[in-house]
Tab-separated table of C-alpha atoms and ligand atoms in Angstrom:
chain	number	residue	atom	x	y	z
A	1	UNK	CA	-16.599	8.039	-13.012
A	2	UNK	CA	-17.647	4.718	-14.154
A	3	UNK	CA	-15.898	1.776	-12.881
A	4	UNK	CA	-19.105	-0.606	-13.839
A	5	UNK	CA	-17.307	-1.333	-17.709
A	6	UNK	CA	-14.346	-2.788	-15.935
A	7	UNK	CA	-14.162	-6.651	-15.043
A	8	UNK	CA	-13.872	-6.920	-11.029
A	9	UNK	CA	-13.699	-10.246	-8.431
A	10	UNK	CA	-15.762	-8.429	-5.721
A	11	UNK	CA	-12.658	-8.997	-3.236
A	12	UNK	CA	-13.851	-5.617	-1.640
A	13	UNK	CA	-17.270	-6.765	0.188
A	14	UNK	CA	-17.909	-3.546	2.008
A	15	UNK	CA	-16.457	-0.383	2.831
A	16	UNK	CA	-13.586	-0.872	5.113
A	17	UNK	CA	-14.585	1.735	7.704
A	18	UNK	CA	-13.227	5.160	9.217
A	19	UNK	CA	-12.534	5.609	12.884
A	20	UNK	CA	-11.495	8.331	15.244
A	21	UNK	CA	-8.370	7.570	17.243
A	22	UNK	CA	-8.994	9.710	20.153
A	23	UNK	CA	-5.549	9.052	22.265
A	24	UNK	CA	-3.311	9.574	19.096
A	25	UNK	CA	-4.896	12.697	18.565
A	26	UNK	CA	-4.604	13.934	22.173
A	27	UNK	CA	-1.164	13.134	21.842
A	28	UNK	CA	-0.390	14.830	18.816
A	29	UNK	CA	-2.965	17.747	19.270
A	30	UNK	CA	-4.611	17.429	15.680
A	31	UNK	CA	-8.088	15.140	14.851
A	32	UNK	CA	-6.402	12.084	13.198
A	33	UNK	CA	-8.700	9.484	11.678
A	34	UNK	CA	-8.104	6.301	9.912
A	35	UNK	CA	-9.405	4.201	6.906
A	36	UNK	CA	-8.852	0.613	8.065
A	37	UNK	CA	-8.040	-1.039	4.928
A	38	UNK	CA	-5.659	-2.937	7.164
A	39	UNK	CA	-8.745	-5.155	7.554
A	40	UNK	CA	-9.499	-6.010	3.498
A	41	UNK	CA	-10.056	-9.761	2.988
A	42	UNK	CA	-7.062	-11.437	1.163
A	43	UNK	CA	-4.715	-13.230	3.799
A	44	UNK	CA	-3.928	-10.434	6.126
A	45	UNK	CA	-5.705	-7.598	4.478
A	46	UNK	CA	-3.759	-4.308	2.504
A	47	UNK	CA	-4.183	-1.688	-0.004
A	48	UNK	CA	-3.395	-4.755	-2.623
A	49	UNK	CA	-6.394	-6.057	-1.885
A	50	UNK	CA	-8.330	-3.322	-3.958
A	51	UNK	CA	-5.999	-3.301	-6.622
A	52	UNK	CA	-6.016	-6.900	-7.494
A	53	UNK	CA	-9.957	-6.740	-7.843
A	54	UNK	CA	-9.070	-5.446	-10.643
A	55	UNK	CA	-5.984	-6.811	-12.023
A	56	UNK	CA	-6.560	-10.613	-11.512
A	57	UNK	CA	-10.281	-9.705	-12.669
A	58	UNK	CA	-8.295	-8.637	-15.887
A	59	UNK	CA	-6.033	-11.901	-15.736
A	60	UNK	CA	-8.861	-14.277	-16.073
A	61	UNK	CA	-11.489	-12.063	-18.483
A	62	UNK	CA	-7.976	-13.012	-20.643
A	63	UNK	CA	-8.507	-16.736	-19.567
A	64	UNK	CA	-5.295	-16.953	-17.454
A	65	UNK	CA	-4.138	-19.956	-15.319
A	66	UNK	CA	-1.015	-18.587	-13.786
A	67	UNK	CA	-0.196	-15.142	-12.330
A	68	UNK	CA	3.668	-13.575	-12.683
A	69	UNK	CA	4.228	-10.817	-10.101
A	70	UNK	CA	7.219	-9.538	-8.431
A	71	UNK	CA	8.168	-7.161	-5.199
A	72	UNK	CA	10.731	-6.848	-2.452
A	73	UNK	CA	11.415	-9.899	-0.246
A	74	UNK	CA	8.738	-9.047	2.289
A	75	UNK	CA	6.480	-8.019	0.101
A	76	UNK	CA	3.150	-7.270	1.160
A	77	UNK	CA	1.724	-7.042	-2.540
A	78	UNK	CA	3.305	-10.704	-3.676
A	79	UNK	CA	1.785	-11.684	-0.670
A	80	UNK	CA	-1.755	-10.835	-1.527
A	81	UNK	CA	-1.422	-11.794	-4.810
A	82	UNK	CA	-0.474	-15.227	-3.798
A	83	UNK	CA	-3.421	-15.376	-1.592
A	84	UNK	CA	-5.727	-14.312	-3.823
A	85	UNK	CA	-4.220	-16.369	-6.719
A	86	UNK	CA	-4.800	-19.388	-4.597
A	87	UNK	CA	-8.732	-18.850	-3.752
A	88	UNK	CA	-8.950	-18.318	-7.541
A	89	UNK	CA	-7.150	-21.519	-8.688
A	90	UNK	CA	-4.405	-20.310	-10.038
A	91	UNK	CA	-0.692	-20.442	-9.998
A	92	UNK	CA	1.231	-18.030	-8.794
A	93	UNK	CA	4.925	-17.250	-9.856
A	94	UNK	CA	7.225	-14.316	-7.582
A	95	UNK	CA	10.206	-12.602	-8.522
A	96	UNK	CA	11.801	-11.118	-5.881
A	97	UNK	CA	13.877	-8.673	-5.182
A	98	UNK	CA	16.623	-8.134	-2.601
A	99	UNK	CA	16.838	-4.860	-2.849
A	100	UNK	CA	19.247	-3.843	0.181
A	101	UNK	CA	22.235	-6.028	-0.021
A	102	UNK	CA	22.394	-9.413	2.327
A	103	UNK	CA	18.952	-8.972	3.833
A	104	UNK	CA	17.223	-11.991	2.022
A	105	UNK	CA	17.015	-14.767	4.584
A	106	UNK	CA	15.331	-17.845	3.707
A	107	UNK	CA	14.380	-18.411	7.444
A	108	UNK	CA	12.784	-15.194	7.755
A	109	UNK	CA	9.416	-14.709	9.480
A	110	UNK	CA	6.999	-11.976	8.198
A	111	UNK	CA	5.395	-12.506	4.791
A	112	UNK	CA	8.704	-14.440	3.580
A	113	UNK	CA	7.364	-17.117	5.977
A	114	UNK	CA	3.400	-16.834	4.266
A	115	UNK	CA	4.804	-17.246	0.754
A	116	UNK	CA	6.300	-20.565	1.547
A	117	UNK	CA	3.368	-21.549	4.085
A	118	UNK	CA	0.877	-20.635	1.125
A	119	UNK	CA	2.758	-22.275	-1.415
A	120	UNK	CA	4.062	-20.327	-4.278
A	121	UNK	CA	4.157	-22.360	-7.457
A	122	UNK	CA	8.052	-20.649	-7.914
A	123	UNK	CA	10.132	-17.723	-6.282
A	124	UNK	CA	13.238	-16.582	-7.134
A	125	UNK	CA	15.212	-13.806	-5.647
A	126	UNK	CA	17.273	-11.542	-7.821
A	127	UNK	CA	19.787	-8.999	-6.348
A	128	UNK	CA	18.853	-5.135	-5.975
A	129	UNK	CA	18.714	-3.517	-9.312
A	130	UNK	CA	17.899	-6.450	-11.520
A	131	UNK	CA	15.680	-6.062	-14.341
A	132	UNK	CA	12.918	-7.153	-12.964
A	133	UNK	CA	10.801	-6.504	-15.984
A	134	UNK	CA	13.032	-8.570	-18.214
A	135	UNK	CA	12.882	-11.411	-15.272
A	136	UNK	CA	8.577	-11.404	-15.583
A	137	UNK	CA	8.737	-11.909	-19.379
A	138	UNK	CA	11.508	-14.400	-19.608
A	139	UNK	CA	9.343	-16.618	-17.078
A	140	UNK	CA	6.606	-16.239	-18.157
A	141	UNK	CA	7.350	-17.261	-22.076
A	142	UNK	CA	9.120	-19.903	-20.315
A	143	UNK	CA	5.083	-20.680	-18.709
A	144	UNK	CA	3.699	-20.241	-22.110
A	145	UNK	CA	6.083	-22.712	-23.654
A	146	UNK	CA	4.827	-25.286	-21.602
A	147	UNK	CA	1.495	-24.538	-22.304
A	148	UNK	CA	0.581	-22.511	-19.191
A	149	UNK	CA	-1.551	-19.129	-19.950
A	150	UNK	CA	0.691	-16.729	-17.532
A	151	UNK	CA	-0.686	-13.332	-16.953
A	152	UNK	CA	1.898	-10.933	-15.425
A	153	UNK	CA	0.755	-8.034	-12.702
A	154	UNK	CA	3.674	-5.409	-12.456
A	155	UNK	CA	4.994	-4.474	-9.150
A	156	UNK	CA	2.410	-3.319	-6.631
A	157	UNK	CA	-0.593	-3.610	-9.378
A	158	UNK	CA	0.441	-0.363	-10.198
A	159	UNK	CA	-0.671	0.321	-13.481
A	160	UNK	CA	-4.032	2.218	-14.375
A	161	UNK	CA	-5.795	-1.236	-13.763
A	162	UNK	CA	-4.577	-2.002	-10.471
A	163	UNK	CA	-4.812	2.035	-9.402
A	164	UNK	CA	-8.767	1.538	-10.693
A	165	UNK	CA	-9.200	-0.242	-6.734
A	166	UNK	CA	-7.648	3.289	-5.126
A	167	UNK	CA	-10.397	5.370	-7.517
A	168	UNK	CA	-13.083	3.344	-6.540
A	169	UNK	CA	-11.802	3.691	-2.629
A	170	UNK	CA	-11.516	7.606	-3.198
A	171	UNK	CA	-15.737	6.990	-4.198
A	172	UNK	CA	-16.026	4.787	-1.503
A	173	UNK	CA	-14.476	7.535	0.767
A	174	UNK	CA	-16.212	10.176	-0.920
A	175	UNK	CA	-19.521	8.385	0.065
A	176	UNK	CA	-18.691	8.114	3.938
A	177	UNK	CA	-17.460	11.781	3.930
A	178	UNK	CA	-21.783	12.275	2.678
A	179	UNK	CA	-22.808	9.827	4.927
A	180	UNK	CA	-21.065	11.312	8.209
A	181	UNK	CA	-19.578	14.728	8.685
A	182	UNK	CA	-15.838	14.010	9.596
A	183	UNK	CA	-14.651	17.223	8.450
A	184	UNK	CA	-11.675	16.100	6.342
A	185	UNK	CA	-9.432	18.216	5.189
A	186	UNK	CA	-6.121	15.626	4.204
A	187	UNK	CA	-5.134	12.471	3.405
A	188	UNK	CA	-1.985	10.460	4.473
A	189	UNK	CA	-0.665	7.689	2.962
A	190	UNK	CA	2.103	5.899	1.796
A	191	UNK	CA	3.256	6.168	-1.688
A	192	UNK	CA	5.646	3.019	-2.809
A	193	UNK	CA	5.030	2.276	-6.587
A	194	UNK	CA	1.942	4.730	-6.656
A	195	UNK	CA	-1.146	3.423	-7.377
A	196	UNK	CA	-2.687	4.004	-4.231
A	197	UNK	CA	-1.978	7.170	-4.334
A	198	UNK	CA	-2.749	7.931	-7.706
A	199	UNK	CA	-5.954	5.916	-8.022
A	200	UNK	CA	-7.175	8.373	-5.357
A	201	UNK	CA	-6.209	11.904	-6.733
A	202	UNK	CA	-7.914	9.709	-10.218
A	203	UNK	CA	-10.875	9.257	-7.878
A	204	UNK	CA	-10.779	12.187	-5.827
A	205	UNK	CA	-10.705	14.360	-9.374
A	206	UNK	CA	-13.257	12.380	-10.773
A	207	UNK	CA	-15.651	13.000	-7.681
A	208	UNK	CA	-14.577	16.336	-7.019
A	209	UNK	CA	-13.778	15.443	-3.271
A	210	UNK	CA	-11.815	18.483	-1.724
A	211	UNK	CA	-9.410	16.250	0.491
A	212	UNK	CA	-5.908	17.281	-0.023
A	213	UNK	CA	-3.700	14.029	-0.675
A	214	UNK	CA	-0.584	13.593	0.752
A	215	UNK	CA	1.996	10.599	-0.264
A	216	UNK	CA	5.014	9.448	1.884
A	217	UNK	CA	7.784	8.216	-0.206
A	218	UNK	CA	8.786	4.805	1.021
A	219	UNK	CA	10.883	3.896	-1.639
A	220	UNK	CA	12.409	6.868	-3.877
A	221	UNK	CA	14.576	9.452	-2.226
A	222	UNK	CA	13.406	11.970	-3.750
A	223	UNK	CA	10.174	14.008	-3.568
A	224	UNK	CA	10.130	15.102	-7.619
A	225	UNK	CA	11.119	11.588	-9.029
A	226	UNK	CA	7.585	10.286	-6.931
A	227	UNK	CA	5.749	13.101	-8.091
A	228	UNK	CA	6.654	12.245	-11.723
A	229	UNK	CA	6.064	9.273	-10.822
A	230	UNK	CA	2.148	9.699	-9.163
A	231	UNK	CA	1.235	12.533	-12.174
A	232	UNK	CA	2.068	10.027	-15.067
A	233	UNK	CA	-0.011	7.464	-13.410
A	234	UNK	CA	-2.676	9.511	-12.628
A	235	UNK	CA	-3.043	11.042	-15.943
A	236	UNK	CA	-3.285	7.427	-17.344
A	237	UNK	CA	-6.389	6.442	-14.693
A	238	UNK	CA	-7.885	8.847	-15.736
A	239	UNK	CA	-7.188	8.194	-19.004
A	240	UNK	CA	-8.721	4.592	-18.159
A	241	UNK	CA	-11.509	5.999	-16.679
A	242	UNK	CA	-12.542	8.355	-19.786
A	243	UNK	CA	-12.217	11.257	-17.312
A	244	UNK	CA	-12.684	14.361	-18.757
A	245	UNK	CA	-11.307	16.301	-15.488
A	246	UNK	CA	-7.842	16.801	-16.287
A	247	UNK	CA	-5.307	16.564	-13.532
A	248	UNK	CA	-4.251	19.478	-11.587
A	249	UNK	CA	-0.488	18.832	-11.194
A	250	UNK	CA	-0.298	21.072	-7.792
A	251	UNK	CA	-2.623	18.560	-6.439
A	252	UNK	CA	0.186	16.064	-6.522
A	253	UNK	CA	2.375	16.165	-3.306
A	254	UNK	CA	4.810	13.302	-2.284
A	255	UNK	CA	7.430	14.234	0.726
A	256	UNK	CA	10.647	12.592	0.777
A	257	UNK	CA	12.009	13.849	4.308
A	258	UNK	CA	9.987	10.469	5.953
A	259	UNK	CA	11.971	7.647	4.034
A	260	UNK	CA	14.915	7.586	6.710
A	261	UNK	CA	17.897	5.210	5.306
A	262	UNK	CA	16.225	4.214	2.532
A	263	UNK	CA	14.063	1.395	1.159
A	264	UNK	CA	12.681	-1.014	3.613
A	265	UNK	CA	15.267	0.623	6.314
A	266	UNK	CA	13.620	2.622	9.293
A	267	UNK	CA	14.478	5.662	11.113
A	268	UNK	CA	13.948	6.238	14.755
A	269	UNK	CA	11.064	8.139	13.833
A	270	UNK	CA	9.372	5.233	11.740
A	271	UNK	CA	9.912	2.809	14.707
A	272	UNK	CA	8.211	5.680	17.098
A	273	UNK	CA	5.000	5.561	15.457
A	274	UNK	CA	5.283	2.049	14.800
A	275	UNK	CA	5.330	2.183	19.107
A	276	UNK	CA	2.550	4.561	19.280
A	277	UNK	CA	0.296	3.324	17.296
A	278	UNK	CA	0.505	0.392	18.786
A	279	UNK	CA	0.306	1.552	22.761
A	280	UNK	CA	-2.350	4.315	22.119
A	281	UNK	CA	-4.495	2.183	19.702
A	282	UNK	CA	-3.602	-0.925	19.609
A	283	UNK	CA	-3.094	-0.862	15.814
A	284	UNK	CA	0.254	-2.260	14.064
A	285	UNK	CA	1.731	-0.863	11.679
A	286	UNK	CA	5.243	-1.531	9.550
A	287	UNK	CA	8.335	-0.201	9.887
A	288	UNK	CA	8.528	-0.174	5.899
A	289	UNK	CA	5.038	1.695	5.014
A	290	UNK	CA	2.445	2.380	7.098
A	291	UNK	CA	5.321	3.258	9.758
A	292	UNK	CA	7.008	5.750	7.958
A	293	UNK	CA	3.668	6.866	6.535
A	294	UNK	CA	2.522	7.677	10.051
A	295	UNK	CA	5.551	9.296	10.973
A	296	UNK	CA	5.364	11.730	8.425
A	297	UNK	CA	1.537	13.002	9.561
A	298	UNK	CA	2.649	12.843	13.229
A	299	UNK	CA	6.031	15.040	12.420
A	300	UNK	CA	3.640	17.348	9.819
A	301	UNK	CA	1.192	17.809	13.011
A	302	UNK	CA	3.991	18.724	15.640
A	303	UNK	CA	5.485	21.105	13.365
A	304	UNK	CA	1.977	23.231	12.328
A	305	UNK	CA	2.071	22.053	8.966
A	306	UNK	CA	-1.960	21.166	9.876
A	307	UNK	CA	-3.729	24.391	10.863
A	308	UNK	CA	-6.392	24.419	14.487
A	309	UNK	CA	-9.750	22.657	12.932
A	310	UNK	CA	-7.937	20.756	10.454
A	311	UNK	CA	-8.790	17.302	10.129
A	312	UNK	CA	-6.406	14.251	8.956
A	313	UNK	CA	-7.442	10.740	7.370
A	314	UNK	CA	-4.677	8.102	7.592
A	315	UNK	CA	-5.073	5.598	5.489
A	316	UNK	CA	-3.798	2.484	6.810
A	317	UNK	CA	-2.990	0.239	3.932
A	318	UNK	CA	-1.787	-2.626	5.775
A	319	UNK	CA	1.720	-4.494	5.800
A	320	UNK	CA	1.575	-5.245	9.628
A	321	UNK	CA	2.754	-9.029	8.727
A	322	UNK	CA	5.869	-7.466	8.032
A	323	UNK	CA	6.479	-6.154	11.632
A	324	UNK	CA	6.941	-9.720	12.988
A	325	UNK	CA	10.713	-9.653	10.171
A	326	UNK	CA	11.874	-6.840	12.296
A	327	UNK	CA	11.633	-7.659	15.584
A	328	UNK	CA	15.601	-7.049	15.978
A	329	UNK	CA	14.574	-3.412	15.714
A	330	UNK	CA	12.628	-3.648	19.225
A	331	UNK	CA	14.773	-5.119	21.190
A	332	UNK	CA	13.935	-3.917	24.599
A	333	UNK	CA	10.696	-5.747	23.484
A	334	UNK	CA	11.869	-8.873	23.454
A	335	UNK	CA	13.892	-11.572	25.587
A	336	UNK	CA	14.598	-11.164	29.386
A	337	UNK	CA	15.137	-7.394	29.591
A	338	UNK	CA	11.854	-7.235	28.642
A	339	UNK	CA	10.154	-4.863	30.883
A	340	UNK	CA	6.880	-4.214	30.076
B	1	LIG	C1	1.515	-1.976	3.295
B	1	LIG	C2	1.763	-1.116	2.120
B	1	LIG	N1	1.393	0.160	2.182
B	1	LIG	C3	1.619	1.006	1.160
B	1	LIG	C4	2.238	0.584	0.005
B	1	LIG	C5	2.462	1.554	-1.077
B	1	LIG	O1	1.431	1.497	-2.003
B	1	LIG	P1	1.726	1.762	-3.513
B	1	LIG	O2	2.712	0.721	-3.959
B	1	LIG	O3	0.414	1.662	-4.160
B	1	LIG	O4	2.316	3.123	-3.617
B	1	LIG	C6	2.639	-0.752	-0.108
B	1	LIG	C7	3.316	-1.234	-1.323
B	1	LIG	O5	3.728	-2.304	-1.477
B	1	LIG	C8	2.394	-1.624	0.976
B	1	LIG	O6	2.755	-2.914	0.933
């Protein structure tokens, strides 16, 4: 796999590493691990981190002076992409969109809060549904006609460009797997618009790395419409990447029994492994992604699903800024009945 030919900002400075997390796994019985790319650079680190290496590398190899982006309203990818849009001089224009019904709050904390501290050059929410698409383009001719040079990144960077940063953290992963002997034997993580996921089974392919990937749906209810999703992608990394190993679709696995209510919406089980995380490692997760992400390997280990021996990588791919627009979901947690 050769990621050399593509344009890239360097964002990534080192691999983010892999640790044991010894009271989880007592807990749950099974050897969990995790890739802490909760701690990329970028204002708060995340998996968008990687991605936009990439994709604003792309923008400005196309001599761009704005970026057009959209997500949900706490998104953790329009947050990056301001952040890194501002280190790189450039503006940088969200859409977003309320996708449950009454939840956008202009006073909210949480990454609606680092948009406005950071200083987007425009946002505008649109309700749930909205073509968001339509939305990118009609701003950013409206950029172009005033002699801007917009340069629009879909949703979560995920196209083949933006999936390019998972590939090159699948050889990144591949490399510590050489380097140390963590028996692996799967991957966790959560699978929103798809490019993590898909850069890595693009990566994983490419590198012939054995580790079995599994995706959490955090957005789609169902487990086939991701998986169409994740194999269309993946065929076009590779595609990208001139890869002659062709995808095996069995290889693609998304489970949709982890979203809870839907979208953005947690289930008791999300907010319990947002709570043990947290007391057995002192690591945060959300209760949008990495929450329900987490959920699904602690349910898959308490049910058998991994065998004696096995050995599970969680890939943490950030989104703990988000936590701090929920905190009506912990309420014992807060206030006077706090109890500690
Ligand atoms: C923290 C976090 N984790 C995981 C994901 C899902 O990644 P992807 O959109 O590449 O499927 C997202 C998407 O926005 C995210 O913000």
């Amino acid at each position: 796999m050769n990621l050399h030919k593509f344009p890239r900002r360097g964002y990534v400075k080192s691999p983010t590493p892999i640790e044991f997390l010894p009271r989880l796994s007592q807990i749950l019985q099974v050897d969990v691990f995790v890739k802490r790319d909760d701690l990329l650079e970028g204002c708060l680190g995340g998996n968008k981190t990687r991605k936009l290496d990439f994709s604003i590398a792309k923008a400005l190899s196309q001599g761009a002076d704005a970026i057009v982006t959209c997500g949900a309203i706490q998104s953790n990818h329009c947050r990056l992409t301001l952040a890194w849009s501002i280190r790189e001089n450039l503006d940088c224009h969200l859409i977003l969109e309320e996708r449950v019904k009454d939840t956008y709050d202009p006073r909210a904390s949480g990454n609606n809060f680092i948009f406005n501290l950071l200083g987007a050059a425009s946002i505008k929410i649109v309700p749930g549904g909205a073509d968001v698409q339509s939305e990118m383009e009609a701003l950013s001719n409206d950029l172009l006609s005033k002699g801007k040079k917009p340069f629009v990144i879909p949703g979560g960077a995920a196209d083949p460009i933006g999936a390019l940063g998972y590939a090159a953290c699948a050889q990144e992963i591949t490399a510590q797997l050489l380097e140390s002997d963590y028996g692996l034997t799967h991957l966790v993580c959560a699978s929103g618009s798809g490019g993590t996921q898909a850069g890595l089974l693009a990566g994983f392919a490419a590198s012939n790395t054995p580790l079995k990937v599994i995706g959490v749906n955090v957005r789609r209810p169902t487990k086939k419409a991701q998986e169409d999703l994740i194999k269309t992608l993946t065929a076009d990394t590779l595609k990208l990447l001139d890869c002659p190993h062709p995808l095996d679709p069995k290889l693609v696995l998304c489970l949709e029994k982890y979203l809870g209510p839907g979208y953005s919406l947690p289930s008791p089980q999300t907010l319990e492994a947002v709570r043990l995380l947290a007391k057995t490692e002192a690591i945060l997760v959300d209760p949008v992604y990495t929450g329900k992400a987490l959920a699904g390997l602690m349910d898959l280990a308490r049910t058998g699903y991994f065998k004696k021996g096995e050995r599970v990588l969680f890939l943490h791919t950030g989104g703990f800024p988000a936590l701090f627009a929920y905190l009506d979901q912990f309420p014992d947690l807060i206030g006077p009945a706090f109890k500690g």
